[in-house]
Amino acid sequence: MPIRRHLAALLLLACAPAWAEPVAVRCGRLFDARSGQLKGPHTLVVADGRIQQVVSGADAETGGARQVDLRDKVCLPGWTDLHVHLGSQSSPQSYSEGFRLDPVDHAFRAVGYAEKTLMAGFTSVRDLGGEVGPHLRDAINQGLLKGPRIFAAGKSIATTGGHADPTNGWNDQLSHLVGPPGPTEGVINSVDQARQAVRQRYKDGSDVIKITATGGVLSYARSGDAPQFTVDEIKAIVDTAHDYGFRVAAHAHGTEGMKRAVLGGVTSIEHGTYMDEEIMGLMKQRGTWYIPTFYAGRFVTEKAAIDGYFPEVVRPKAARIGALISQTAARAYRSGVRIAFGTDQGVGPHGDNAREFIYMVEAGIPAAYALQAATVHAAQVLGVDDQGVLEAGKRADVIALAANPLEDINAVMDVRFVMKDGVIYRQ
Ligand SMILES: [Zn+2]
């Protein structure tokens, strides 16, 4: 035991802040996430993990504070990716790996994925499905690992045969051996089971609830868009979630399932592929957020063209979805649906999350709005008010780019500085 304790102490030292005194971050320019505008030089005074002061000018007097010189860079609030799966990353082996890998294998992979995500400028993520999420969150918060602040869903909630039924595609022998999955495993078939599944996630340490309101592209099943919950089941999930202070994110491609999710009171629609005018109207009325996940759409369309990358039951779904997501998101933006940032990374490669900004701009969303989607909008989706803007009292989540992303969105791929909770991870 003493050896283990020593090891833990060493690990903590390795990741803990190397200083306790205030830090002055001197920025050449500053992205004001509230207005979407770029301001001139500013100095951020950081202490105890928070921004204590934002002073105009990059040469402001800051006493004995440690200096960080970003005077030739653009500072922004740390980004949030609202849709990742840190426990996995798709490859042609993904489907067979389900039978070969243990949870601990996924956990070790997640360690690397989390660090890549943070270094790419993402100081927060919502991990929308995967048992590793709550555990990874705790290890990062304890200073044992480097990674973003995680808002974890734990295992997604599905219905039998639905997207996120963990036994889809299994042969009869295996299925009979294990038995049908239930609310503990995130599979429900009634209002009572819906409540039980949410309470189980509370017990498992989730921060947010994820449901799969329609079929999905990558599940081993025919339909990518069939509705998979009744409105009553969704309402039971949302009501129970609210008892515990959870919000609900709904994966949805098809219109009927999406409409039920919006009417059932979910906070966000993920993917939203076949979103029609009626649903856009309902979402605006009810303040439902849209997280398009352009990245996942483009990624699966590209991979569907490669023989053997996906099982044949998945391939036609993957081929259809990508282009549609871009078109839908462009229409939703024009119609005034509120959009926030999420990639569905874990489908695509972790650490490449910022490319989503480029896809958003290509679809006609202004760069400033895309950056707001990953900062102020993301904080609203999460229901937190202490991140997403560079203001006194907020968490010191600060990143810096070498160039101005409002002039050329490709600048988002060149992150030169990352601070999370006042600790510098990249400089
Ligand atoms: Zn996802």
Tab-separated table of C-alpha atoms and ligand atoms in Angstrom:
chain	number	residue	atom	x	y	z
A	1	MET	CA	0.000	0.000	0.000
A	2	PRO	CA	2.707	2.607	0.834
A	3	ILE	CA	4.156	2.105	-2.660
A	4	ARG	CA	0.769	2.728	-4.258
A	5	ARG	CA	0.300	5.838	-2.196
A	6	HIS	CA	3.729	7.117	-3.249
A	7	LEU	CA	2.881	6.494	-6.863
A	8	ALA	CA	-0.374	8.399	-6.530
A	9	ALA	CA	1.456	11.314	-4.908
A	10	LEU	CA	3.999	11.388	-7.725
A	11	LEU	CA	1.291	11.350	-10.368
A	12	LEU	CA	-0.490	14.202	-8.638
A	13	LEU	CA	2.733	16.233	-8.553
A	14	ALA	CA	3.272	15.615	-12.255
A	15	CYS	CA	-0.083	17.093	-13.249
A	16	ALA	CA	-0.796	19.602	-10.477
A	17	PRO	CA	-0.278	23.336	-11.079
A	18	ALA	CA	3.418	24.123	-10.838
A	19	TRP	CA	2.745	27.521	-9.232
A	20	ALA	CA	0.182	29.033	-6.973
A	21	GLU	CA	0.895	32.732	-7.594
A	22	PRO	CA	-1.171	34.801	-10.047
A	23	VAL	CA	-0.496	34.548	-13.781
A	24	ALA	CA	-0.805	37.443	-16.218
A	25	VAL	CA	-1.827	36.218	-19.687
A	26	ARG	CA	-1.017	38.974	-22.181
A	27	CYS	CA	-3.117	38.602	-25.329
A	28	GLY	CA	-2.592	40.435	-28.620
A	29	ARG	CA	-6.298	40.134	-29.337
A	30	LEU	CA	-9.242	38.707	-27.425
A	31	PHE	CA	-12.359	36.968	-28.764
A	32	ASP	CA	-15.445	38.338	-27.009
A	33	ALA	CA	-17.733	35.306	-27.174
A	34	ARG	CA	-20.806	37.291	-26.130
A	35	SER	CA	-20.660	39.740	-29.042
A	36	GLY	CA	-18.760	37.470	-31.425
A	37	GLN	CA	-16.239	40.260	-31.979
A	38	LEU	CA	-12.488	40.402	-31.772
A	39	LYS	CA	-11.198	42.994	-29.299
A	40	GLY	CA	-7.715	44.521	-29.124
A	41	PRO	CA	-4.935	43.706	-26.653
A	42	HIS	CA	-5.965	42.584	-23.148
A	43	THR	CA	-4.339	41.109	-20.076
A	44	LEU	CA	-6.056	38.335	-18.138
A	45	VAL	CA	-5.054	38.061	-14.493
A	46	VAL	CA	-5.547	34.463	-13.376
A	47	ALA	CA	-5.380	33.008	-9.865
A	48	ASP	CA	-6.963	30.044	-8.076
A	49	GLY	CA	-8.209	28.619	-11.365
A	50	ARG	CA	-10.342	31.697	-12.124
A	51	ILE	CA	-9.988	34.843	-14.167
A	52	GLN	CA	-9.613	37.551	-11.508
A	53	GLN	CA	-9.433	40.549	-13.830
A	54	VAL	CA	-9.578	41.431	-17.506
A	55	VAL	CA	-7.515	44.560	-18.131
A	56	SER	CA	-7.432	46.523	-21.370
A	57	GLY	CA	-3.991	46.548	-23.031
A	58	ALA	CA	-1.355	43.818	-23.247
A	59	ASP	CA	1.156	45.689	-21.079
A	60	ALA	CA	-1.045	46.327	-18.030
A	61	GLU	CA	0.749	46.479	-14.652
A	62	THR	CA	0.200	43.161	-12.843
A	63	GLY	CA	2.663	43.325	-9.921
A	64	GLY	CA	4.592	40.127	-9.296
A	65	ALA	CA	2.385	37.876	-11.435
A	66	ARG	CA	4.069	35.228	-13.578
A	67	GLN	CA	4.009	36.403	-17.218
A	68	VAL	CA	2.626	34.566	-20.238
A	69	ASP	CA	3.382	36.419	-23.453
A	70	LEU	CA	0.694	35.863	-26.121
A	71	ARG	CA	0.972	39.364	-27.575
A	72	ASP	CA	1.256	38.039	-31.128
A	73	LYS	CA	-1.707	35.674	-30.670
A	74	VAL	CA	-5.490	35.631	-30.466
A	75	CYS	CA	-6.941	34.478	-27.118
A	76	LEU	CA	-10.314	32.743	-26.920
A	77	PRO	CA	-12.312	31.003	-24.211
A	78	GLY	CA	-11.443	27.279	-24.168
A	79	TRP	CA	-13.720	25.394	-26.543
A	80	THR	CA	-16.369	22.822	-25.643
A	81	ASP	CA	-17.219	19.841	-27.837
A	82	LEU	CA	-20.740	18.813	-26.815
A	83	HIS	CA	-20.667	15.426	-28.495
A	84	VAL	CA	-17.725	13.065	-28.086
A	85	HIS	CA	-17.190	9.426	-27.155
A	86	LEU	CA	-13.800	9.327	-25.440
A	87	GLY	CA	-13.949	5.569	-24.880
A	88	SER	CA	-13.634	4.626	-28.536
A	89	GLN	CA	-12.552	5.604	-32.025
A	90	SER	CA	-14.010	3.969	-35.115
A	91	SER	CA	-11.934	1.777	-37.412
A	92	PRO	CA	-12.656	-1.222	-39.634
A	93	GLN	CA	-11.914	-3.344	-36.509
A	94	SER	CA	-14.533	-1.602	-34.313
A	95	TYR	CA	-17.262	-4.202	-34.783
A	96	SER	CA	-15.098	-7.206	-33.856
A	97	GLU	CA	-13.353	-5.298	-31.071
A	98	GLY	CA	-16.658	-5.251	-29.235
A	99	PHE	CA	-16.088	-8.954	-28.616
A	100	ARG	CA	-12.374	-8.793	-27.876
A	101	LEU	CA	-11.725	-5.679	-25.803
A	102	ASP	CA	-12.410	-5.333	-22.099
A	103	PRO	CA	-13.624	-2.120	-20.475
A	104	VAL	CA	-10.092	-1.529	-19.201
A	105	ASP	CA	-8.774	-1.570	-22.805
A	106	HIS	CA	-11.236	1.179	-23.716
A	107	ALA	CA	-10.183	3.063	-20.583
A	108	PHE	CA	-6.491	3.037	-21.571
A	109	ARG	CA	-7.334	4.250	-25.064
A	110	ALA	CA	-9.516	6.974	-23.581
A	111	VAL	CA	-6.539	8.355	-21.642
A	112	GLY	CA	-4.765	9.219	-24.898
A	113	TYR	CA	-7.929	10.496	-26.592
A	114	ALA	CA	-8.652	12.824	-23.653
A	115	GLU	CA	-5.171	14.365	-23.753
A	116	LYS	CA	-5.325	14.902	-27.535
A	117	THR	CA	-8.716	16.595	-27.142
A	118	LEU	CA	-7.421	19.013	-24.493
A	119	MET	CA	-4.287	19.845	-26.501
A	120	ALA	CA	-6.499	20.695	-29.502
A	121	GLY	CA	-8.049	23.530	-27.471
A	122	PHE	CA	-11.087	21.725	-26.038
A	123	THR	CA	-11.106	22.430	-22.307
A	124	SER	CA	-14.582	20.852	-21.890
A	125	VAL	CA	-16.480	18.028	-23.535
A	126	ARG	CA	-19.805	16.328	-23.113
A	127	ASP	CA	-19.125	12.591	-23.348
A	128	LEU	CA	-22.398	11.372	-24.865
A	129	GLY	CA	-22.377	7.647	-24.322
A	130	GLY	CA	-19.791	5.242	-23.017
A	131	GLU	CA	-19.222	3.667	-19.620
A	132	VAL	CA	-15.719	5.126	-19.343
A	133	GLY	CA	-16.961	8.755	-19.170
A	134	PRO	CA	-17.727	9.225	-15.462
A	135	HIS	CA	-14.523	7.400	-14.406
A	136	LEU	CA	-12.325	9.351	-16.820
A	137	ARG	CA	-13.923	12.585	-15.580
A	138	ASP	CA	-13.012	11.718	-11.987
A	139	ALA	CA	-9.399	10.779	-12.812
A	140	ILE	CA	-8.933	14.065	-14.703
A	141	ASN	CA	-10.534	16.102	-11.916
A	142	GLN	CA	-8.232	14.412	-9.399
A	143	GLY	CA	-5.203	15.521	-11.440
A	144	LEU	CA	-4.188	11.957	-12.358
A	145	LEU	CA	-4.603	12.452	-16.107
A	146	LYS	CA	-4.572	15.325	-18.592
A	147	GLY	CA	-7.861	15.932	-20.317
A	148	PRO	CA	-10.821	18.248	-20.743
A	149	ARG	CA	-13.487	18.857	-18.111
A	150	ILE	CA	-15.964	16.070	-18.819
A	151	PHE	CA	-19.742	16.176	-18.555
A	152	ALA	CA	-20.471	12.463	-18.820
A	153	ALA	CA	-23.620	10.632	-19.882
A	154	GLY	CA	-22.393	7.123	-19.042
A	155	LYS	CA	-24.174	4.449	-21.053
A	156	SER	CA	-26.759	5.861	-23.520
A	157	ILE	CA	-30.399	4.864	-23.122
A	158	ALA	CA	-31.969	2.941	-26.041
A	159	THR	CA	-34.842	0.533	-26.677
A	160	THR	CA	-34.563	-3.128	-27.723
A	161	GLY	CA	-32.751	-3.371	-31.049
A	162	GLY	CA	-32.333	0.396	-31.060
A	163	HIS	CA	-29.203	2.450	-31.574
A	164	ALA	CA	-27.089	1.740	-28.431
A	165	ASP	CA	-28.655	-1.654	-27.617
A	166	PRO	CA	-25.272	-3.212	-26.750
A	167	THR	CA	-26.274	-6.635	-28.123
A	168	ASN	CA	-27.252	-5.603	-31.685
A	169	GLY	CA	-25.861	-7.991	-34.281
A	170	TRP	CA	-25.049	-10.769	-31.805
A	171	ASN	CA	-25.875	-14.349	-32.765
A	172	ASP	CA	-28.645	-16.251	-30.954
A	173	GLN	CA	-26.284	-18.323	-28.833
A	174	LEU	CA	-24.511	-15.311	-27.424
A	175	SER	CA	-27.754	-13.393	-26.957
A	176	HIS	CA	-29.329	-16.280	-25.049
A	177	LEU	CA	-26.205	-16.730	-22.954
A	178	VAL	CA	-26.196	-13.099	-21.814
A	179	GLY	CA	-29.966	-12.538	-21.797
A	180	PRO	CA	-31.773	-9.418	-22.982
A	181	PRO	CA	-30.199	-6.161	-21.727
A	182	GLY	CA	-32.381	-4.051	-19.396
A	183	PRO	CA	-32.476	-0.581	-17.841
A	184	THR	CA	-29.137	-1.102	-16.054
A	185	GLU	CA	-27.458	-1.642	-19.438
A	186	GLY	CA	-29.440	1.268	-20.876
A	187	VAL	CA	-32.215	-0.628	-22.699
A	188	ILE	CA	-35.819	0.224	-21.789
A	189	ASN	CA	-39.253	-0.780	-23.092
A	190	SER	CA	-41.711	1.030	-20.844
A	191	VAL	CA	-42.241	4.208	-18.881
A	192	ASP	CA	-41.213	2.473	-15.632
A	193	GLN	CA	-38.022	1.149	-17.182
A	194	ALA	CA	-37.313	4.620	-18.569
A	195	ARG	CA	-37.375	6.019	-15.028
A	196	GLN	CA	-35.256	3.156	-13.735
A	197	ALA	CA	-32.622	3.701	-16.434
A	198	VAL	CA	-32.259	7.393	-15.506
A	199	ARG	CA	-31.988	6.568	-11.795
A	200	GLN	CA	-29.359	3.939	-12.615
A	201	ARG	CA	-27.339	6.612	-14.418
A	202	TYR	CA	-27.625	8.838	-11.373
A	203	LYS	CA	-26.220	5.939	-9.338
A	204	ASP	CA	-23.442	5.425	-11.916
A	205	GLY	CA	-22.347	9.069	-11.581
A	206	SER	CA	-23.621	10.542	-14.871
A	207	ASP	CA	-23.945	14.322	-15.365
A	208	VAL	CA	-26.298	14.265	-18.342
A	209	ILE	CA	-28.638	11.755	-20.006
A	210	LYS	CA	-28.282	10.608	-23.611
A	211	ILE	CA	-31.080	8.856	-25.466
A	212	THR	CA	-31.100	7.420	-28.973
A	213	ALA	CA	-34.485	8.665	-30.184
A	214	THR	CA	-34.115	7.074	-33.629
A	215	GLY	CA	-31.978	4.475	-35.353
A	216	GLY	CA	-28.321	5.300	-35.923
A	217	VAL	CA	-25.814	5.051	-38.722
A	218	LEU	CA	-23.192	2.869	-37.079
A	219	SER	CA	-25.414	0.408	-35.196
A	220	TYR	CA	-25.688	-3.104	-36.578
A	221	ALA	CA	-29.320	-2.625	-37.640
A	222	ARG	CA	-31.185	-1.767	-40.843
A	223	SER	CA	-32.874	1.509	-40.036
A	224	GLY	CA	-30.998	4.719	-39.357
A	225	ASP	CA	-34.127	6.790	-38.885
A	226	ALA	CA	-37.034	4.773	-37.368
A	227	PRO	CA	-38.503	6.272	-34.160
A	228	GLN	CA	-37.422	4.106	-31.213
A	229	PHE	CA	-39.194	5.556	-28.167
A	230	THR	CA	-42.787	6.537	-27.455
A	231	VAL	CA	-43.421	10.157	-26.419
A	232	ASP	CA	-44.433	8.871	-22.975
A	233	GLU	CA	-41.122	7.066	-22.564
A	234	ILE	CA	-39.200	10.198	-23.541
A	235	LYS	CA	-41.285	12.356	-21.180
A	236	ALA	CA	-40.626	9.896	-18.349
A	237	ILE	CA	-36.893	10.107	-19.041
A	238	VAL	CA	-36.889	13.919	-19.195
A	239	ASP	CA	-39.026	14.315	-16.044
A	240	THR	CA	-36.922	11.855	-14.059
A	241	ALA	CA	-33.721	13.456	-15.374
A	242	HIS	CA	-34.913	16.841	-14.084
A	243	ASP	CA	-35.405	15.326	-10.607
A	244	TYR	CA	-31.631	14.848	-10.509
A	245	GLY	CA	-30.679	18.084	-12.265
A	246	PHE	CA	-29.794	16.295	-15.513
A	247	ARG	CA	-30.450	17.549	-19.013
A	248	VAL	CA	-31.256	15.171	-21.864
A	249	ALA	CA	-29.480	14.982	-25.220
A	250	ALA	CA	-31.282	13.100	-27.995
A	251	HIS	CA	-29.546	11.402	-30.890
A	252	ALA	CA	-32.025	11.671	-33.791
A	253	HIS	CA	-31.927	11.252	-37.576
A	254	GLY	CA	-35.546	10.586	-38.618
A	255	THR	CA	-38.337	13.172	-38.364
A	256	GLU	CA	-40.901	11.258	-36.286
A	257	GLY	CA	-38.463	10.249	-33.526
A	258	MET	CA	-36.936	13.744	-33.553
A	259	LYS	CA	-40.348	15.366	-33.182
A	260	ARG	CA	-41.196	13.089	-30.249
A	261	ALA	CA	-37.884	14.007	-28.591
A	262	VAL	CA	-38.531	17.748	-28.983
A	263	LEU	CA	-42.113	17.393	-27.711
A	264	GLY	CA	-40.831	15.197	-24.879
A	265	GLY	CA	-38.687	18.125	-23.693
A	266	VAL	CA	-35.074	17.187	-24.495
A	267	THR	CA	-32.432	19.951	-24.319
A	268	SER	CA	-30.643	19.129	-27.572
A	269	ILE	CA	-31.082	17.257	-30.830
A	270	GLU	CA	-27.872	15.583	-32.011
A	271	HIS	CA	-27.303	15.056	-35.790
A	272	GLY	CA	-30.875	16.063	-36.777
A	273	THR	CA	-30.406	14.724	-40.296
A	274	TYR	CA	-34.023	14.728	-41.542
A	275	MET	CA	-35.116	17.797	-39.533
A	276	ASP	CA	-38.040	19.460	-41.350
A	277	GLU	CA	-39.611	22.928	-41.138
A	278	GLU	CA	-42.191	21.802	-38.586
A	279	ILE	CA	-39.507	20.501	-36.225
A	280	MET	CA	-37.391	23.629	-36.703
A	281	GLY	CA	-40.454	25.661	-35.681
A	282	LEU	CA	-41.023	23.501	-32.600
A	283	MET	CA	-37.351	23.759	-31.615
A	284	LYS	CA	-37.383	27.564	-31.889
A	285	GLN	CA	-40.590	27.720	-29.861
A	286	ARG	CA	-39.242	25.484	-27.112
A	287	GLY	CA	-35.613	26.646	-27.165
A	288	THR	CA	-34.270	23.222	-28.139
A	289	TRP	CA	-30.614	23.285	-29.217
A	290	TYR	CA	-29.292	21.683	-32.391
A	291	ILE	CA	-25.869	20.010	-32.470
A	292	PRO	CA	-25.348	19.002	-36.115
A	293	THR	CA	-22.068	16.973	-35.904
A	294	PHE	CA	-20.901	17.845	-39.433
A	295	TYR	CA	-17.679	15.958	-38.741
A	296	ALA	CA	-19.369	12.604	-38.165
A	297	GLY	CA	-21.534	13.049	-41.263
A	298	ARG	CA	-18.547	13.769	-43.495
A	299	PHE	CA	-16.460	11.019	-41.926
A	300	VAL	CA	-18.984	8.191	-42.370
A	301	THR	CA	-19.827	9.247	-45.939
A	302	GLU	CA	-16.137	9.129	-46.819
A	303	LYS	CA	-15.580	5.737	-45.177
A	304	ALA	CA	-18.722	4.228	-46.772
A	305	ALA	CA	-16.913	4.446	-50.110
A	306	ILE	CA	-14.173	2.096	-48.842
A	307	ASP	CA	-14.910	-1.638	-49.259
A	308	GLY	CA	-14.936	-3.455	-45.922
A	309	TYR	CA	-14.670	-0.383	-43.676
A	310	PHE	CA	-18.256	-0.794	-42.459
A	311	PRO	CA	-20.417	-3.956	-42.314
A	312	GLU	CA	-22.780	-4.108	-45.322
A	313	VAL	CA	-25.831	-3.355	-43.133
A	314	VAL	CA	-24.218	-0.048	-42.094
A	315	ARG	CA	-22.775	1.044	-45.427
A	316	PRO	CA	-25.902	2.407	-47.190
A	317	LYS	CA	-26.913	4.383	-44.093
A	318	ALA	CA	-23.424	5.898	-43.828
A	319	ALA	CA	-23.391	6.817	-47.522
A	320	ARG	CA	-26.687	8.754	-47.253
A	321	ILE	CA	-26.250	10.727	-44.034
A	322	GLY	CA	-23.174	12.943	-44.515
A	323	ALA	CA	-24.257	15.358	-47.198
A	324	LEU	CA	-27.714	15.599	-45.638
A	325	ILE	CA	-26.384	16.782	-42.255
A	326	SER	CA	-24.567	19.728	-43.901
A	327	GLN	CA	-27.670	20.756	-45.867
A	328	THR	CA	-29.956	20.410	-42.836
A	329	ALA	CA	-27.643	22.408	-40.586
A	330	ALA	CA	-27.371	25.195	-43.168
A	331	ARG	CA	-31.196	25.376	-43.380
A	332	ALA	CA	-31.577	25.251	-39.591
A	333	TYR	CA	-29.064	28.089	-39.176
A	334	ARG	CA	-30.923	30.264	-41.711
A	335	SER	CA	-34.250	29.551	-40.051
A	336	GLY	CA	-32.915	30.661	-36.642
A	337	VAL	CA	-32.607	27.343	-34.766
A	338	ARG	CA	-29.975	27.755	-32.048
A	339	ILE	CA	-26.866	25.768	-32.929
A	340	ALA	CA	-24.090	24.536	-30.634
A	341	PHE	CA	-20.846	22.726	-31.353
A	342	GLY	CA	-20.352	18.951	-31.376
A	343	THR	CA	-18.371	16.571	-33.561
A	344	ASP	CA	-19.339	13.037	-32.443
A	345	GLN	CA	-15.590	12.363	-32.245
A	346	GLY	CA	-15.045	8.710	-31.514
A	347	VAL	CA	-16.614	8.311	-34.921
A	348	GLY	CA	-13.854	10.543	-36.357
A	349	PRO	CA	-10.404	10.851	-34.748
A	350	HIS	CA	-10.045	12.500	-31.334
A	351	GLY	CA	-7.896	15.631	-31.400
A	352	ASP	CA	-9.143	16.717	-34.824
A	353	ASN	CA	-12.304	18.244	-33.299
A	354	ALA	CA	-11.597	21.819	-34.443
A	355	ARG	CA	-12.110	20.832	-38.070
A	356	GLU	CA	-15.854	21.039	-37.267
A	357	PHE	CA	-15.483	24.862	-37.293
A	358	ILE	CA	-14.220	24.691	-40.881
A	359	TYR	CA	-17.150	22.475	-41.918
A	360	MET	CA	-19.604	24.863	-40.240
A	361	VAL	CA	-18.167	27.839	-42.125
A	362	GLU	CA	-18.197	25.883	-45.411
A	363	ALA	CA	-21.941	25.316	-44.860
A	364	GLY	CA	-22.526	29.082	-44.599
A	365	ILE	CA	-22.418	29.590	-40.821
A	366	PRO	CA	-20.376	32.725	-39.989
A	367	ALA	CA	-17.031	32.063	-38.252
A	368	ALA	CA	-17.996	34.203	-35.248
A	369	TYR	CA	-21.204	32.182	-34.761
A	370	ALA	CA	-19.287	28.897	-35.067
A	371	LEU	CA	-16.885	30.066	-32.325
A	372	GLN	CA	-19.837	31.124	-30.154
A	373	ALA	CA	-21.355	27.665	-30.721
A	374	ALA	CA	-18.320	26.107	-28.967
A	375	THR	CA	-18.165	28.702	-26.156
A	376	VAL	CA	-21.212	30.710	-24.957
A	377	HIS	CA	-23.759	28.428	-26.640
A	378	ALA	CA	-22.085	25.289	-25.295
A	379	ALA	CA	-22.189	26.651	-21.736
A	380	GLN	CA	-25.926	27.290	-22.137
A	381	VAL	CA	-26.499	23.748	-23.398
A	382	LEU	CA	-24.579	22.391	-20.394
A	383	GLY	CA	-26.501	24.713	-18.039
A	384	VAL	CA	-23.332	26.185	-16.486
A	385	ASP	CA	-22.585	29.885	-16.128
A	386	ASP	CA	-18.897	29.850	-15.183
A	387	GLN	CA	-17.301	29.068	-18.544
A	388	GLY	CA	-17.477	29.998	-22.223
A	389	VAL	CA	-16.459	33.651	-21.819
A	390	LEU	CA	-13.255	35.444	-20.760
A	391	GLU	CA	-14.606	37.531	-17.887
A	392	ALA	CA	-13.711	38.118	-14.242
A	393	GLY	CA	-15.039	35.339	-12.009
A	394	LYS	CA	-15.205	32.699	-14.744
A	395	ARG	CA	-13.059	29.590	-14.961
A	396	ALA	CA	-9.617	30.312	-16.406
A	397	ASP	CA	-10.089	28.224	-19.556
A	398	VAL	CA	-8.035	30.104	-22.150
A	399	ILE	CA	-6.636	29.061	-25.507
A	400	ALA	CA	-4.644	31.004	-28.098
A	401	LEU	CA	-4.378	30.754	-31.877
A	402	ALA	CA	-1.511	31.928	-34.058
A	403	ALA	CA	-3.865	33.763	-36.461
A	404	ASN	CA	-7.294	35.420	-36.616
A	405	PRO	CA	-10.018	32.771	-37.119
A	406	LEU	CA	-12.578	35.398	-38.186
A	407	GLU	CA	-10.423	36.169	-41.246
A	408	ASP	CA	-9.450	32.580	-42.000
A	409	ILE	CA	-11.243	29.797	-40.144
A	410	ASN	CA	-8.326	27.408	-40.820
A	411	ALA	CA	-6.589	29.228	-37.940
A	412	VAL	CA	-8.529	26.968	-35.534
A	413	MET	CA	-6.215	24.094	-36.444
A	414	ASP	CA	-3.178	25.948	-35.048
A	415	VAL	CA	-3.710	26.082	-31.266
A	416	ARG	CA	-0.575	27.379	-29.523
A	417	PHE	CA	-1.663	27.720	-25.898
A	418	VAL	CA	-4.090	25.819	-23.658
A	419	MET	CA	-4.987	26.694	-20.069
A	420	LYS	CA	-7.711	24.867	-18.152
A	421	ASP	CA	-8.790	25.958	-14.667
A	422	GLY	CA	-5.717	28.201	-14.541
A	423	VAL	CA	-3.251	25.376	-15.311
A	424	ILE	CA	-1.166	25.659	-18.493
A	425	TYR	CA	-1.135	22.428	-20.525
A	426	ARG	CA	0.282	23.726	-23.775
A	427	GLN	CA	2.531	26.680	-24.529
B	1	ZN	ZN	-22.516	10.025	-30.827
